[in-house]
Amino acid sequence: MALRGIKVLELAGLAPVPVCGMILADYGAAVTRVDRPGTVLNYDVTARGKRSIALDLKKKEGVDIVRDLSKKHDILIEPFRPGVMEKLGLGPKILTEENPSLIYVRLTGFGQTGPYKKMAGHDINYLAMSGVLSFLGRKNENPLAPINLLADFAGGSFVCAMGVMAALLERSASGKGQVIDSCMVEGAAYVGSWLYASKEMNIWGNPRGQNFLDSGVHFYETYKTADDKYMAVGALEPQFYSVFLDKLGLTDEELPQFGEPDEMKSKLAGIFAAKTQDEWSKIFDGSDACVTPVLDTEQAAQHYHNVDRKSFLPGGMPRPAPILSRTPAIPASTDLNIEPGANTLEVLQENGYTQDQINNLLDQNIIEQHGHKAKL
């Protein structure tokens, strides 16, 4: 796989960093998550392909282990507010001096600099600060964040992973690592670059929820079916709208593309409510009407197009994307969870720690091995 041979230390955190670690693991990197001893609540449900080592970073010996491992790893990813790693003695200045080829990744909401750098926030706050949230929502309603997809994951995990790939590529020429400041506000804004660039196009210009792509027109909208499911309509271009009308058995006079939006939506709502999702899917399937069923996660995994492409893994998780022709991502496991400290002894042994050293660290509660009670 593309990242085979790359070793990653992932300091345990909430969703954005674990998903970034999963992406790297999916493409072949050996990812070791650094957990705290005694962790009860394990929030990482994207631990596929990772290992875990539990270290007490409040003790010098635990910090020394991370420093030692960092010398032998290619990438370190940390999720903390600015200054936390420095206080631990694990800041980028120290670790990159000890390992000049280390790529030190800092993934935070507001970034490493600026007035908000130490302020708490969540996806909705970062999305709000990016300018993108102002686009999202229906007419006469408040802006609506699409759960925590755009800042945490699109602008956080995936943009960060792209930065890691770029740094790895550059390192292949220079031999040097670098520090990555991955800010979710900026990542979400970058994901929304087309929104910024297209502001003067005629598809915008009206208040939120009254434009072409934000539910402001009847031909780019979702409609409830007779069985309380939904169909998605995206018949933007005239040629696609013509096919859409043909499948409905209507003329442009009966449902003009640029008729009054609310009136046209009301007509379509009544039409779609007369048949089930399956019935509508059969009518539109394979056509250029740009109409598809709104699938839940189980339906998506079972849809015949996705089945044909093997788009979902056994168990229903999405297959890593994109697909590389020679070195595709092949998840090492379908298990999404790993117990904190599940691989502590194994990881330390691989990195040159003797049995006596490991026993001593266990006795001092510097490290923890899941399921280990007695001395070795």
XYZ file of C-alpha atoms in Angstrom:
376
model
C 0.000 0.000 0.000
C 1.007 3.605 -0.575
C 2.096 4.339 3.022
C 3.576 0.972 3.870
C 6.640 1.463 6.055
C 5.465 4.812 7.460
C 5.159 4.864 11.260
C 2.714 7.205 13.001
C 2.213 8.177 16.637
C -1.333 9.442 17.251
C -1.949 11.075 20.614
C -5.480 10.128 21.631
C -8.129 12.790 21.140
C -11.637 13.376 19.875
C -12.905 12.553 16.410
C -10.823 14.649 13.947
C -7.400 13.273 14.933
C -8.557 9.624 15.173
C -10.159 9.829 11.712
C -6.950 11.320 10.294
C -5.065 8.417 11.877
C -7.521 5.941 10.366
C -6.978 7.408 6.899
C -3.219 6.959 7.228
C -3.671 3.420 8.575
C -6.047 2.533 5.725
C -3.334 3.449 3.227
C -0.775 1.270 4.947
C 0.845 3.342 7.706
C 1.560 1.650 11.046
C -0.398 3.839 13.463
C 0.075 3.608 17.227
C -2.385 5.519 19.392
C -0.969 6.894 22.658
C -3.621 6.553 25.386
C -3.744 7.448 29.057
C -3.593 4.655 31.636
C -6.928 4.006 33.274
C -8.948 5.272 30.315
C -12.561 4.202 30.872
C -14.411 5.977 28.081
C -12.892 5.159 24.699
C -14.215 7.662 22.166
C -12.201 6.386 19.208
C -14.606 4.423 17.004
C -12.222 4.794 14.048
C -9.331 2.750 15.429
C -9.314 0.407 12.437
C -5.803 -0.888 11.793
C -4.266 0.890 14.792
C -2.446 -0.312 17.873
C -2.569 1.300 21.312
C 0.039 2.031 23.957
C -0.979 3.480 27.340
C 1.487 5.934 28.914
C 1.274 8.315 31.855
C 2.432 11.603 30.369
C 2.225 13.331 33.744
C 5.361 11.463 34.684
C 8.776 12.147 33.199
C 9.294 8.491 32.321
C 6.112 8.467 30.223
C 7.194 11.621 28.411
C 10.619 10.075 27.805
C 8.970 7.089 26.105
C 7.143 9.381 23.670
C 10.388 11.219 22.972
C 12.137 7.922 22.361
C 9.364 6.623 20.071
C 9.293 9.929 18.169
C 12.902 9.377 17.154
C 11.825 6.155 15.431
C 8.573 7.365 13.850
C 7.841 9.385 10.739
C 4.764 11.274 11.909
C 3.329 12.484 15.214
C -0.263 13.790 15.342
C -1.482 15.694 18.382
C -4.959 17.119 19.168
C -4.311 19.487 22.069
C -4.705 23.233 22.416
C -1.527 25.222 21.710
C 1.009 25.008 24.520
C -0.064 21.677 25.994
C 2.610 19.635 24.236
C 5.237 22.248 25.092
C 4.309 22.007 28.787
C 4.724 18.242 28.603
C 8.189 18.668 27.104
C 6.962 17.234 23.793
C 6.721 20.363 21.693
C 7.849 20.419 18.061
C 11.089 22.255 18.819
C 12.327 19.398 21.012
C 11.023 16.491 18.957
C 12.111 17.810 15.560
C 15.586 18.576 16.899
C 15.833 14.979 18.068
C 14.381 13.690 14.800
C 14.782 16.217 11.947
C 12.784 13.984 9.591
C 9.730 13.950 11.885
C 6.487 15.378 10.498
C 4.834 16.964 13.529
C 1.091 17.437 12.985
C -1.041 19.788 15.080
C -4.780 19.511 14.405
C -6.900 22.071 16.264
C -10.031 24.138 15.751
C -8.584 27.646 15.651
C -4.948 26.938 14.817
C -1.651 27.515 16.612
C -1.698 31.312 16.443
C -4.233 34.119 16.733
C -6.504 35.439 19.514
C -8.719 32.334 19.504
C -5.919 29.767 19.565
C -6.672 28.574 23.114
C -10.435 29.018 23.000
C -12.726 25.985 23.200
C -14.974 25.189 20.262
C -16.680 22.488 18.242
C -17.434 21.833 14.586
C -20.352 24.294 14.525
C -18.109 27.085 15.856
C -15.294 26.416 13.394
C -17.797 26.175 10.529
C -19.390 29.437 11.634
C -15.983 31.163 11.676
C -15.106 29.777 8.232
C -17.939 31.623 6.484
C -19.371 28.365 5.151
C -22.177 27.990 7.704
C -23.757 31.196 6.410
C -24.601 29.342 3.170
C -26.350 26.423 4.843
C -30.038 26.331 5.735
C -33.530 26.767 4.365
C -35.433 29.933 3.584
C -36.396 32.003 6.610
C -34.637 29.577 8.934
C -31.434 29.753 10.980
C -28.167 28.507 9.462
C -28.034 24.716 9.852
C -24.783 22.840 10.427
C -24.710 19.456 8.636
C -23.918 17.565 11.857
C -20.133 17.656 12.373
C -18.985 16.714 8.888
C -17.564 19.870 7.364
C -15.158 21.234 9.994
C -14.277 18.168 12.075
C -13.820 15.763 9.190
C -13.711 17.440 5.763
C -11.833 20.514 6.982
C -10.115 18.691 9.840
C -9.271 15.021 9.321
C -9.139 14.926 5.522
C -7.432 18.281 4.938
C -4.916 17.328 7.622
C -4.265 13.978 5.944
C -3.694 15.793 2.649
C -1.116 17.979 4.399
C 0.614 14.892 5.787
C 0.804 13.353 2.308
C 2.292 16.584 0.913
C 4.865 16.740 3.713
C 5.834 13.106 3.129
C 6.292 13.769 -0.581
C 8.444 16.840 0.103
C 10.483 14.894 2.655
C 11.352 12.322 -0.013
C 13.296 15.102 -1.765
C 14.646 17.128 1.168
C 14.968 14.449 3.843
C 13.480 16.939 6.307
C 10.278 16.865 8.303
C 8.184 19.912 9.160
C 5.424 21.124 11.470
C 1.865 21.098 10.120
C -0.559 23.643 11.591
C -3.936 22.187 10.567
C -6.738 24.559 11.592
C -10.326 23.396 11.171
C -11.619 26.930 10.522
C -9.213 27.267 7.605
C -9.768 23.676 6.496
C -13.546 24.177 6.333
C -13.063 27.461 4.460
C -10.688 25.733 2.031
C -13.230 22.970 1.435
C -15.663 25.816 0.670
C -13.313 27.534 -1.808
C -15.809 27.130 -4.656
C -18.485 28.870 -2.574
C -16.183 31.849 -2.121
C -15.165 31.872 -5.780
C -18.707 31.524 -7.148
C -20.377 34.293 -5.147
C -20.934 36.452 -8.239
C -22.470 33.647 -10.314
C -26.197 33.765 -11.021
C -26.819 30.648 -8.954
C -26.431 32.854 -5.875
C -27.508 36.403 -5.126
C -30.589 35.694 -3.012
C -30.828 35.161 0.746
C -29.940 31.755 2.186
C -32.351 29.023 1.092
C -33.517 30.894 -2.003
C -30.792 29.993 -4.487
C -30.212 27.167 -6.936
C -28.116 24.913 -4.700
C -29.501 25.589 -1.221
C -33.100 24.315 -1.569
C -34.312 27.513 -3.209
C -35.658 25.806 -6.357
C -37.931 22.817 -6.879
C -35.507 20.984 -9.164
C -32.731 20.811 -6.543
C -34.586 19.508 -3.512
C -35.647 16.414 -1.566
C -39.202 15.073 -1.476
C -41.008 12.668 0.864
C -42.404 9.477 -0.642
C -45.505 7.459 0.261
C -43.498 5.260 2.655
C -41.977 8.226 4.527
C -38.664 7.936 2.748
C -37.164 10.512 0.385
C -35.975 11.142 -3.151
C -33.268 13.643 -4.112
C -33.845 15.749 -7.225
C -30.916 17.526 -8.885
C -32.204 18.269 -12.408
C -30.330 21.537 -12.806
C -29.473 21.638 -16.502
C -32.316 21.995 -19.054
C -31.509 18.667 -20.733
C -31.735 16.849 -17.410
C -34.883 18.713 -16.420
C -36.457 17.587 -19.685
C -35.762 13.931 -18.817
C -37.107 14.583 -15.316
C -40.390 15.861 -16.728
C -40.612 12.962 -19.155
C -40.252 10.440 -16.328
C -42.995 12.247 -14.413
C -45.240 12.361 -17.478
C -45.425 16.136 -17.317
C -44.810 19.006 -19.741
C -42.824 22.163 -19.148
C -46.104 24.084 -19.173
C -47.384 21.963 -16.290
C -44.166 22.229 -14.272
C -42.010 25.025 -15.707
C -38.387 24.893 -14.617
C -38.391 28.540 -13.656
C -41.892 28.765 -12.280
C -42.578 30.197 -8.819
C -40.430 27.950 -6.561
C -42.842 27.398 -3.683
C -45.719 26.607 -6.023
C -43.597 24.171 -8.032
C -42.326 22.515 -4.826
C -45.878 22.055 -3.611
C -46.844 20.333 -6.867
C -43.826 18.035 -6.739
C -44.403 17.216 -3.079
C -47.872 15.951 -3.959
C -46.540 13.923 -6.886
C -43.734 12.230 -4.944
C -46.044 11.482 -2.018
C -48.121 9.221 -4.300
C -45.494 6.474 -4.709
C -42.974 4.674 -2.524
C -39.242 5.221 -2.699
C -38.774 1.882 -4.445
C -41.408 2.764 -7.035
C -39.780 6.113 -7.783
C -36.335 4.517 -7.870
C -37.487 2.111 -10.573
C -38.934 4.983 -12.594
C -35.766 7.082 -12.515
C -33.125 4.345 -12.267
C -30.382 4.645 -14.894
C -31.816 7.810 -16.447
C -30.315 11.281 -16.809
C -33.093 12.846 -14.741
C -30.643 13.263 -11.838
C -33.044 11.711 -9.329
C -31.868 9.200 -6.736
C -33.187 7.715 -3.507
C -32.020 9.187 -0.212
C -30.449 6.082 1.309
C -29.731 5.419 4.949
C -26.424 3.795 5.861
C -27.778 0.248 5.579
C -29.461 0.946 2.230
C -26.297 2.563 0.882
C -24.245 -0.543 1.611
C -26.869 -2.739 -0.084
C -27.558 -0.646 -3.200
C -26.658 -2.638 -6.291
C -24.374 0.067 -7.743
C -22.370 0.261 -4.506
C -22.353 -3.523 -4.219
C -20.994 -3.797 -7.754
C -18.158 -1.388 -6.934
C -17.573 -2.932 -3.495
C -17.994 0.574 -2.072
C -18.604 -0.713 1.438
C -16.602 -3.111 3.577
C -17.989 -6.189 5.332
C -19.904 -4.816 8.286
C -21.078 -1.744 6.390
C -18.262 0.803 6.781
C -17.326 2.803 3.659
C -14.341 1.552 1.703
C -11.380 3.960 1.754
C -11.420 6.382 -1.145
C -10.080 7.216 -3.649
C -9.062 3.910 -5.228
C -5.427 3.711 -6.307
C -4.923 1.301 -9.192
C -1.634 -0.270 -7.996
C -1.629 0.419 -4.269
C -5.237 0.698 -3.092
C -6.030 1.213 0.563
C -6.856 -2.118 2.198
C -7.913 -1.770 5.840
C -5.949 -4.112 8.060
C -9.072 -4.912 10.053
C -12.815 -4.273 10.117
C -12.642 -3.857 13.911
C -13.285 -0.175 14.656
C -12.334 -0.317 18.329
C -9.189 -1.091 20.240
C -8.773 -1.163 23.997
C -6.440 1.509 25.377
C -3.086 -0.102 26.089
C -3.866 -3.227 24.087
C -0.381 -3.298 22.518
C 1.814 -1.521 25.062
C 4.239 -4.397 25.690
C 4.423 -5.325 22.016
C 5.200 -1.750 20.910
C 7.872 -1.247 23.580
C 9.535 -4.561 22.784
C 9.622 -3.689 19.090
C 11.310 -0.403 19.967
C 14.147 -1.964 21.943
C 12.877 -1.973 25.539
C 14.118 -4.905 27.593
C 11.892 -7.090 29.735
C 13.413 -5.600 32.896
C 12.705 -2.054 31.690
C 9.123 -2.969 30.834
C 8.580 -4.661 34.213
C 9.922 -1.594 35.974
C 7.620 0.718 34.011
C 4.646 -1.507 34.830
C 5.530 -1.541 38.524
C 5.690 2.265 38.588
C 2.395 2.583 36.687
C 4.160 4.529 33.964
C 2.674 2.195 31.362
C -0.402 0.022 31.235
C -1.088 -3.125 29.252
C -4.749 -3.951 28.794
C -5.592 -7.166 30.635
C -2.202 -7.335 32.346
C -2.389 -7.695 36.130
C 0.637 -9.588 37.351
C 4.338 -9.020 36.761
C 5.839 -10.638 33.690
